Amino acid sequence: MSEKEVYITVLLILAVTVLPRFLPFIVFPEGKKPPKFLSTLGTTLPYAVIGALVVYCFKGVSVTAYPHGIPELIALAVIVVLHMWRHNTLLSMAAGTVAYMLLVQFVFV
Amino acid sequence: MIIIIVMIMAMSEITGIKNKYKAFIAAARVAFPFTIPIMAGYVFAGIAFGMLMNHAGFPVWLTIVMCATMISGSGQFLAVDLLQAPFNPLSTLFLIFMVNSRYTFFGLTLLDKFRGLGAVKPYLIYVITDETFVVNVTYKERVDIITKYFMLAVDVMSHSYWIIGGTLGALVGEMIKFNMTGIDFAMTGMFTCIFLDQWRNSTDHKPALLGVFVAIICLLIFGQQSFMLPAMIIVLIVLVLLSNHRKLGEEK
């Protein structure tokens, strides 16, 4: 991406970060009721999007080439186990990232 | 620029008259303890974001501008990744829109609560985040505190934490040079934790599984550079169709 394309992308991202916040207030001005199906969608869509994003995080992992996704798998296990146990996002995130950094820098070089 | 104008507009509401200023300070005192968990989260995640940006080679000012104008953890973590990929405006627009679509649903819940709030309303809408939404929605109104000032205080403080975190992260990355290879895994950590939290807090796991399944299929078909756009479109179509029929995920 060229420098110009970076700035265009940042502006596009900004636009679709601000728009979803204002959208309901624009579409349903004071006094107007949103339809029922939207509230149902609100309980399903965020879950599906995060599910897809987790897959997105592992998109570059190759099982066939060295290190066969092993560092990712170990770091993911650290996050899952720690998060199920302590329910602390900061702790799980930090521990998983540090574990991954150590693995790719010192173990699977 | 916009955010500064919106913020000044919101703050002018309280700086105009002395009584209003006093009422805001009173609300801010009550609001501060509620923002301490947010502070921990935003400063830490902000530092991680700043370091990611620095590791990717972006300037400190861009990190600060993004934190000040976007105030979106997941969106910004994803942005760092997208900014290093080949230029693809359409996919970027749709992907970030879908990630941030949850703000739309937060907004739907806030329609009534934000009614008639005057000058502070645009700012309160601009800075809606997962964390401040929870605090503002669950807050039990008090007679001695003006609710909109409470929400304004929560939002201004949280907004500041996020900017401070991002700035710190970018500066730390700039000044202390160490091998940051693998720090990109912070994004994986963030989304995995959100996924696990959502899994624990819901009884119907079909939407989450649908997202995972559709993304894997699309990854296999379209390849890693371009699979998220079709995946998001399919997920959206399926969920819109289902929400008209069955009460999927209703018992949450």
PDB file of C-alpha atoms in Angstrom, chain B residues 57-172:
ATOM      1  CA  GLY B  57       5.945   1.352  10.777  1.00  0.00           C
ATOM      2  CA  PHE B  58       3.187   3.970  11.127  1.00  0.00           C
ATOM      3  CA  PRO B  59       3.955   7.385  12.683  1.00  0.00           C
ATOM      4  CA  VAL B  60       3.000   8.267  16.269  1.00  0.00           C
ATOM      5  CA  TRP B  61       0.629  11.021  15.137  1.00  0.00           C
ATOM      6  CA  LEU B  62      -1.424   8.578  13.062  1.00  0.00           C
ATOM      7  CA  THR B  63      -1.861   6.376  16.131  1.00  0.00           C
ATOM      8  CA  ILE B  64      -3.046   9.365  18.185  1.00  0.00           C
ATOM      9  CA  VAL B  65      -5.406  10.572  15.438  1.00  0.00           C
ATOM     10  CA  MET B  66      -6.901   7.099  15.047  1.00  0.00           C
ATOM     11  CA  CYS B  67      -7.423   6.708  18.812  1.00  0.00           C
ATOM     12  CA  ALA B  68      -8.968  10.183  19.103  1.00  0.00           C
ATOM     13  CA  THR B  69     -11.315   9.803  16.141  1.00  0.00           C
ATOM     14  CA  MET B  70     -12.221   6.094  16.065  1.00  0.00           C
ATOM     15  CA  ILE B  71     -12.323   4.938  19.722  1.00  0.00           C
ATOM     16  CA  SER B  72     -12.844   1.368  18.615  1.00  0.00           C
ATOM     17  CA  GLY B  73     -10.562  -1.380  19.927  1.00  0.00           C
ATOM     18  CA  SER B  74     -11.528  -4.214  17.607  1.00  0.00           C
ATOM     19  CA  GLY B  75     -11.893  -1.899  14.589  1.00  0.00           C
ATOM     20  CA  GLN B  76      -8.477  -0.343  15.142  1.00  0.00           C
ATOM     21  CA  PHE B  77      -6.680  -3.644  15.784  1.00  0.00           C
ATOM     22  CA  LEU B  78      -8.159  -4.908  12.539  1.00  0.00           C
ATOM     23  CA  ALA B  79      -7.214  -1.610  10.854  1.00  0.00           C
ATOM     24  CA  VAL B  80      -3.509  -2.152  11.613  1.00  0.00           C
ATOM     25  CA  ASP B  81      -3.762  -5.481   9.844  1.00  0.00           C
ATOM     26  CA  LEU B  82      -5.705  -4.098   6.863  1.00  0.00           C
ATOM     27  CA  LEU B  83      -3.309  -1.145   6.480  1.00  0.00           C
ATOM     28  CA  GLN B  84      -0.466  -3.605   5.884  1.00  0.00           C
ATOM     29  CA  ALA B  85      -2.426  -5.624   3.305  1.00  0.00           C
ATOM     30  CA  PRO B  86      -2.836  -4.710  -0.383  1.00  0.00           C
ATOM     31  CA  PHE B  87      -5.127  -1.705  -1.023  1.00  0.00           C
ATOM     32  CA  ASN B  88      -8.714  -2.967  -1.121  1.00  0.00           C
ATOM     33  CA  PRO B  89     -11.215  -0.176  -0.321  1.00  0.00           C
ATOM     34  CA  LEU B  90     -14.426  -2.150  -0.832  1.00  0.00           C
ATOM     35  CA  SER B  91     -13.416  -5.065   1.369  1.00  0.00           C
ATOM     36  CA  THR B  92     -12.066  -2.676   4.034  1.00  0.00           C
ATOM     37  CA  LEU B  93     -15.289  -0.664   4.101  1.00  0.00           C
ATOM     38  CA  PHE B  94     -17.513  -3.694   4.424  1.00  0.00           C
ATOM     39  CA  LEU B  95     -15.359  -5.570   6.922  1.00  0.00           C
ATOM     40  CA  ILE B  96     -14.937  -2.631   9.309  1.00  0.00           C
ATOM     41  CA  PHE B  97     -18.615  -1.730   8.917  1.00  0.00           C
ATOM     42  CA  MET B  98     -19.604  -5.257   9.934  1.00  0.00           C
ATOM     43  CA  VAL B  99     -17.209  -5.252  12.885  1.00  0.00           C
ATOM     44  CA  ASN B 100     -18.635  -1.926  14.026  1.00  0.00           C
ATOM     45  CA  SER B 101     -22.259  -2.836  13.232  1.00  0.00           C
ATOM     46  CA  ARG B 102     -22.679  -3.727  16.913  1.00  0.00           C
ATOM     47  CA  TYR B 103     -22.611   0.016  17.634  1.00  0.00           C
ATOM     48  CA  THR B 104     -25.769   0.300  15.550  1.00  0.00           C
ATOM     49  CA  PHE B 105     -27.468  -2.196  17.828  1.00  0.00           C
ATOM     50  CA  PHE B 106     -26.183  -0.390  20.916  1.00  0.00           C
ATOM     51  CA  GLY B 107     -27.641   2.794  19.406  1.00  0.00           C
ATOM     52  CA  LEU B 108     -31.024   1.143  18.937  1.00  0.00           C
ATOM     53  CA  THR B 109     -31.072   0.435  22.690  1.00  0.00           C
ATOM     54  CA  LEU B 110     -30.037   4.021  23.427  1.00  0.00           C
ATOM     55  CA  LEU B 111     -32.662   5.739  21.244  1.00  0.00           C
ATOM     56  CA  ASP B 112     -34.935   6.406  24.224  1.00  0.00           C
ATOM     57  CA  LYS B 113     -32.180   7.111  26.737  1.00  0.00           C
ATOM     58  CA  PHE B 114     -30.564   9.731  24.476  1.00  0.00           C
ATOM     59  CA  ARG B 115     -33.840  11.506  23.683  1.00  0.00           C
ATOM     60  CA  GLY B 116     -33.732  15.263  24.093  1.00  0.00           C
ATOM     61  CA  LEU B 117     -30.156  15.500  25.351  1.00  0.00           C
ATOM     62  CA  GLY B 118     -29.330  18.580  23.286  1.00  0.00           C
ATOM     63  CA  ALA B 119     -25.736  19.566  22.607  1.00  0.00           C
ATOM     64  CA  VAL B 120     -24.124  16.557  24.333  1.00  0.00           C
ATOM     65  CA  LYS B 121     -26.018  14.044  22.192  1.00  0.00           C
ATOM     66  CA  PRO B 122     -23.744  14.019  19.095  1.00  0.00           C
ATOM     67  CA  TYR B 123     -20.688  13.453  21.283  1.00  0.00           C
ATOM     68  CA  LEU B 124     -22.368  10.701  23.313  1.00  0.00           C
ATOM     69  CA  ILE B 125     -23.255   8.964  20.030  1.00  0.00           C
ATOM     70  CA  TYR B 126     -19.802   9.519  18.513  1.00  0.00           C
ATOM     71  CA  VAL B 127     -17.975   7.814  21.381  1.00  0.00           C
ATOM     72  CA  ILE B 128     -20.270   4.810  21.958  1.00  0.00           C
ATOM     73  CA  THR B 129     -18.094   1.801  22.784  1.00  0.00           C
ATOM     74  CA  ASP B 130     -18.796  -1.649  24.209  1.00  0.00           C
ATOM     75  CA  GLU B 131     -17.488  -0.698  27.637  1.00  0.00           C
ATOM     76  CA  THR B 132     -19.090   2.739  28.055  1.00  0.00           C
ATOM     77  CA  PHE B 133     -22.360   1.365  26.668  1.00  0.00           C
ATOM     78  CA  VAL B 134     -22.485  -1.189  29.467  1.00  0.00           C
ATOM     79  CA  VAL B 135     -21.705   1.419  32.151  1.00  0.00           C
ATOM     80  CA  ASN B 136     -24.201   3.955  30.803  1.00  0.00           C
ATOM     81  CA  VAL B 137     -27.011   1.445  30.292  1.00  0.00           C
ATOM     82  CA  THR B 138     -26.657  -0.281  33.675  1.00  0.00           C
ATOM     83  CA  TYR B 139     -26.222   2.975  35.630  1.00  0.00           C
ATOM     84  CA  LYS B 140     -29.014   3.442  38.179  1.00  0.00           C
ATOM     85  CA  GLU B 141     -30.194   7.034  37.909  1.00  0.00           C
ATOM     86  CA  ARG B 142     -29.750   9.214  40.980  1.00  0.00           C
ATOM     87  CA  VAL B 143     -31.827  12.260  41.857  1.00  0.00           C
ATOM     88  CA  ASP B 144     -28.801  14.357  42.815  1.00  0.00           C
ATOM     89  CA  ILE B 145     -26.938  13.640  39.591  1.00  0.00           C
ATOM     90  CA  ILE B 146     -27.879  14.727  36.085  1.00  0.00           C
ATOM     91  CA  THR B 147     -27.813  11.532  34.041  1.00  0.00           C
ATOM     92  CA  LYS B 148     -26.571  13.096  30.822  1.00  0.00           C
ATOM     93  CA  TYR B 149     -23.618  14.628  32.683  1.00  0.00           C
ATOM     94  CA  PHE B 150     -22.868  11.235  34.191  1.00  0.00           C
ATOM     95  CA  MET B 151     -22.760   9.705  30.699  1.00  0.00           C
ATOM     96  CA  LEU B 152     -20.758  12.641  29.362  1.00  0.00           C
ATOM     97  CA  ALA B 153     -18.220  12.249  32.174  1.00  0.00           C
ATOM     98  CA  VAL B 154     -17.906   8.472  31.621  1.00  0.00           C
ATOM     99  CA  ASP B 155     -17.402   9.062  27.896  1.00  0.00           C
ATOM    100  CA  VAL B 156     -14.902  11.923  28.180  1.00  0.00           C
ATOM    101  CA  MET B 157     -12.810   9.970  30.697  1.00  0.00           C
ATOM    102  CA  SER B 158     -12.909   6.745  28.671  1.00  0.00           C
ATOM    103  CA  HIS B 159     -12.085   8.617  25.470  1.00  0.00           C
ATOM    104  CA  SER B 160      -9.063  10.137  27.238  1.00  0.00           C
ATOM    105  CA  TYR B 161      -7.864   6.751  28.545  1.00  0.00           C
ATOM    106  CA  TRP B 162      -7.934   5.370  25.026  1.00  0.00           C
ATOM    107  CA  ILE B 163      -5.935   8.296  23.608  1.00  0.00           C
ATOM    108  CA  ILE B 164      -3.432   8.137  26.498  1.00  0.00           C
ATOM    109  CA  GLY B 165      -2.970   4.377  26.038  1.00  0.00           C
ATOM    110  CA  GLY B 166      -2.445   4.636  22.287  1.00  0.00           C
ATOM    111  CA  THR B 167       0.016   7.511  22.674  1.00  0.00           C
ATOM    112  CA  LEU B 168       1.975   5.663  25.374  1.00  0.00           C
ATOM    113  CA  GLY B 169       2.160   2.523  23.243  1.00  0.00           C
ATOM    114  CA  ALA B 170       3.374   4.390  20.181  1.00  0.00           C
ATOM    115  CA  LEU B 171       5.968   6.305  22.216  1.00  0.00           C
ATOM    116  CA  VAL B 172       7.184   3.175  24.030  1.00  0.00           C
TER     117      VAL B 172
END
